[in-house]
Short mmCIF file of C-alpha atoms in Angstrom, two decimals:
data_model
loop_
_atom_site.label_atom_id
_atom_site.label_comp_id
_atom_site.label_asym_id
_atom_site.label_seq_id
_atom_site.Cartn_x
_atom_site.Cartn_y
_atom_site.Cartn_z
CA MET I 815 88.98 117.56 95.07
CA SER I 816 90.60 120.97 94.83
CA PRO I 817 89.34 123.98 96.80
CA HIS I 818 86.58 126.07 95.21
CA GLN I 819 85.73 123.39 92.67
CA VAL I 820 82.78 121.37 91.42
CA GLY I 821 83.72 117.72 91.18
CA ILE I 822 82.02 114.88 89.34
CA VAL I 823 82.54 111.15 89.84
CA GLU I 824 81.00 108.79 87.29
CA LEU I 825 80.97 105.04 87.10
CA ALA I 826 78.97 102.36 85.41
CA CYS I 827 78.74 98.61 85.71
CA LYS I 828 77.23 95.98 83.49
CA TRP I 829 74.49 93.88 85.12
CA HIS I 830 75.88 90.36 84.85
CA VAL I 831 73.15 88.52 86.73
CA ASP I 832 70.87 86.35 84.58
CA VAL I 833 67.64 87.32 86.35
CA VAL I 834 65.21 90.19 85.88
CA GLY I 835 65.45 92.56 88.82
CA ASN I 836 62.61 94.86 89.86
CA ILE I 837 63.86 98.12 91.33
CA TRP I 838 61.92 98.65 94.55
CA LYS I 839 63.66 101.48 96.47
CA TYR I 840 66.92 103.40 96.57
CA ARG I 841 68.96 105.59 98.86
CA VAL I 842 71.97 107.80 98.24
CA HIS I 843 74.84 108.74 100.53
CA SER I 844 77.81 111.08 100.59
CA HIS I 845 79.22 113.45 103.14
CA GLU I 846 79.10 117.24 103.38
CA PHE I 847 80.27 118.10 99.85
CA GLY I 848 77.83 115.82 97.96
CA LYS I 849 75.10 117.77 96.17
CA VAL I 850 73.45 115.37 93.69
CA ILE I 851 73.63 111.62 93.14
CA SER I 852 71.94 110.30 90.00
CA VAL I 853 71.43 106.67 88.98
CA TYR I 854 70.31 105.39 85.58
CA ILE I 855 69.59 102.04 83.97
CA VAL I 856 70.96 102.04 80.42
CA ARG I 857 69.36 99.48 78.12
CA ASN I 858 70.03 99.40 74.37
CA GLY I 859 71.33 102.97 74.51
CA ILE I 860 68.26 104.35 76.30
CA TRP I 861 68.83 105.99 79.69
CA ASN I 862 66.09 105.58 82.32
CA GLU I 863 66.39 107.59 85.51
CA VAL I 864 66.16 105.46 88.64
CA ALA I 865 67.22 108.02 91.20
CA LYS I 866 68.25 111.63 91.53
CA LYS I 867 68.53 112.97 95.03
CA SER I 868 70.59 115.26 97.22
CA PRO I 869 72.52 113.20 99.75
CA GLN I 870 71.99 116.13 102.13
CA LEU I 871 68.31 115.20 102.43
CA SER I 872 67.02 112.53 104.79
CA GLN I 873 68.90 109.22 104.59
CA ARG I 874 65.84 107.12 103.90
CA PHE I 875 64.46 104.83 101.22
CA TYR I 876 62.92 106.59 98.23
CA SER I 877 60.77 105.23 95.41
CA PRO I 878 62.44 105.20 91.98
CA SER I 879 61.97 108.23 89.73
CA THR I 880 60.46 105.92 87.12
CA GLU I 881 58.04 103.32 88.48
CA GLY I 882 58.16 99.76 87.17
CA LEU I 883 61.80 99.81 86.10
CA THR I 884 63.55 96.50 85.73
CA ILE I 885 67.15 95.56 85.12
CA THR I 886 68.08 92.64 82.89
CA LEU I 887 71.23 90.84 81.76
CA GLY I 888 73.39 93.23 79.75
CA ASP I 889 71.92 96.47 81.14
CA TYR I 890 74.21 99.05 82.71
CA ILE I 891 73.85 100.82 86.04
CA ALA I 892 75.31 104.30 85.59
CA VAL I 893 75.95 106.59 88.58
CA ARG I 894 77.02 110.23 88.72
CA CYS I 895 77.92 112.01 91.95
CA THR I 896 78.30 115.79 91.93
CA TYR I 897 80.18 117.64 94.67
CA VAL I 898 80.81 121.28 95.49
CA ASN I 899 83.85 122.30 97.53
CA ASN I 900 83.51 125.97 98.47
CA GLY I 901 86.23 125.67 101.09
CA ASP I 902 89.94 126.45 101.03
CA SER I 903 91.10 122.86 101.64
CA TYR I 904 91.44 119.79 99.47
CA VAL I 905 88.83 117.06 99.95
CA GLU I 906 89.95 113.44 100.02
CA PHE I 907 87.78 110.55 98.85
CA GLY I 908 87.69 107.28 100.75
CA PRO I 909 85.86 105.07 103.25
CA ARG I 910 86.50 107.10 106.41
CA ARG I 911 84.00 109.38 108.08
CA HIS I 912 85.96 112.54 107.24
CA ASP I 913 86.50 111.44 103.60
CA GLU I 914 84.01 112.19 100.87
CA MET I 915 82.26 109.29 99.17
CA CYS I 916 79.63 108.39 96.60
CA ALA I 917 77.14 105.65 97.44
CA ALA I 918 73.93 104.71 95.67
CA HIS I 919 72.04 101.71 97.00
CA LEU I 920 69.43 100.05 94.81
CA TYR I 921 67.07 97.62 96.47
CA ILE I 922 66.08 95.04 93.88
CA TYR I 923 63.83 92.01 94.11
CA THR I 924 63.18 89.20 91.65
CA GLU I 925 60.16 87.06 90.87
CA ASN I 926 62.43 84.02 90.78
CA THR I 927 61.49 81.38 93.34
CA THR I 928 64.76 79.46 92.87
CA PRO I 929 67.30 80.12 95.63
CA ARG I 930 69.98 82.63 94.65
CA LYS I 931 73.07 80.95 93.20
CA HIS I 932 75.20 84.07 92.87
CA PRO I 933 76.66 86.65 95.27
CA PRO I 934 75.11 90.10 95.68
CA PHE I 935 75.81 92.49 92.83
CA ILE I 936 78.35 95.13 93.82
CA CYS I 937 79.33 97.98 91.53
CA SER I 938 82.18 100.16 92.77
CA GLY I 939 84.95 102.29 91.36
CA SER I 940 87.30 99.33 91.63
CA PHE I 941 84.93 96.66 90.28
CA ASN I 942 83.73 96.26 86.71
CA LYS I 943 84.02 99.98 85.94
CA LEU I 944 82.83 100.95 82.48
CA SER I 945 83.27 104.71 82.36
CA ASN I 946 82.63 104.85 78.60
CA VAL I 947 78.91 104.56 79.34
CA TRP I 948 79.09 108.21 80.42
CA ASP I 949 81.01 109.15 77.27
CA ASP I 950 78.81 110.84 74.65
CA THR I 951 80.24 108.47 72.06
CA PHE I 952 78.48 105.51 73.71
CA GLY I 953 75.76 105.95 71.09
CA VAL I 954 72.87 106.69 73.43
CA ASP I 955 69.63 108.35 72.44
CA ASN I 956 68.86 110.34 75.58
CA HIS I 957 72.16 110.74 77.47
CA PRO I 958 71.46 112.94 80.53
CA GLY I 959 74.73 114.92 80.34
CA ASP I 960 74.86 117.79 82.82
CA PHE I 961 71.17 117.28 83.67
CA ALA I 962 72.40 114.40 85.88
CA SER I 963 74.03 117.03 88.13
CA THR I 964 70.86 119.06 88.72
CA LEU I 965 68.15 118.31 91.25
CA HIS I 966 64.43 118.00 90.65
CA GLU I 967 62.58 121.16 91.74
CA GLU I 968 60.89 119.49 94.75
CA ASP I 969 64.32 118.60 96.18
CA VAL I 970 65.58 122.14 95.65
CA GLU I 971 62.57 123.43 97.60
CA GLU I 972 63.08 120.88 100.41
CA LEU I 973 66.75 121.88 100.75
CA LYS I 974 65.71 125.55 100.97
CA GLN I 975 63.18 124.73 103.71
CA LEU I 976 65.90 122.88 105.64
CA GLY I 977 68.29 125.81 105.24
CA LEU I 978 70.77 123.69 103.27
#
């Protein structure tokens, strides 16, 4: 990311697991330049907010923004990470401690009593990326647009109290 720039990383993955998942908790993670990480479940063109949090706040488990959300076969998980680089240096993205990153962890449980026959679901920039979900032409009814890069007021207040 260039100096003195706002950067946005978006990705989306199609849920390919043939079970209904109940979204229990989430956590978000980035390094010093991350400002907002938003996660949505997109079903039949309708966007439902799962998470929107500053990664600068406590690295703990949070309850979903919308209680009772589930994810089913064919839904999309859409993630947007927003960064601000006020410095004079370029910021690299990658897995190292001094790199910037975008991580959103969803903790999902199922009602299924049958042992799991599939590996954990992993959605990353190099796996099953479907960036057109974030494109306005995806045909969605309530696409969040730039709202996905703004925090809820209670998080803004908490950041102020922490001096961040």
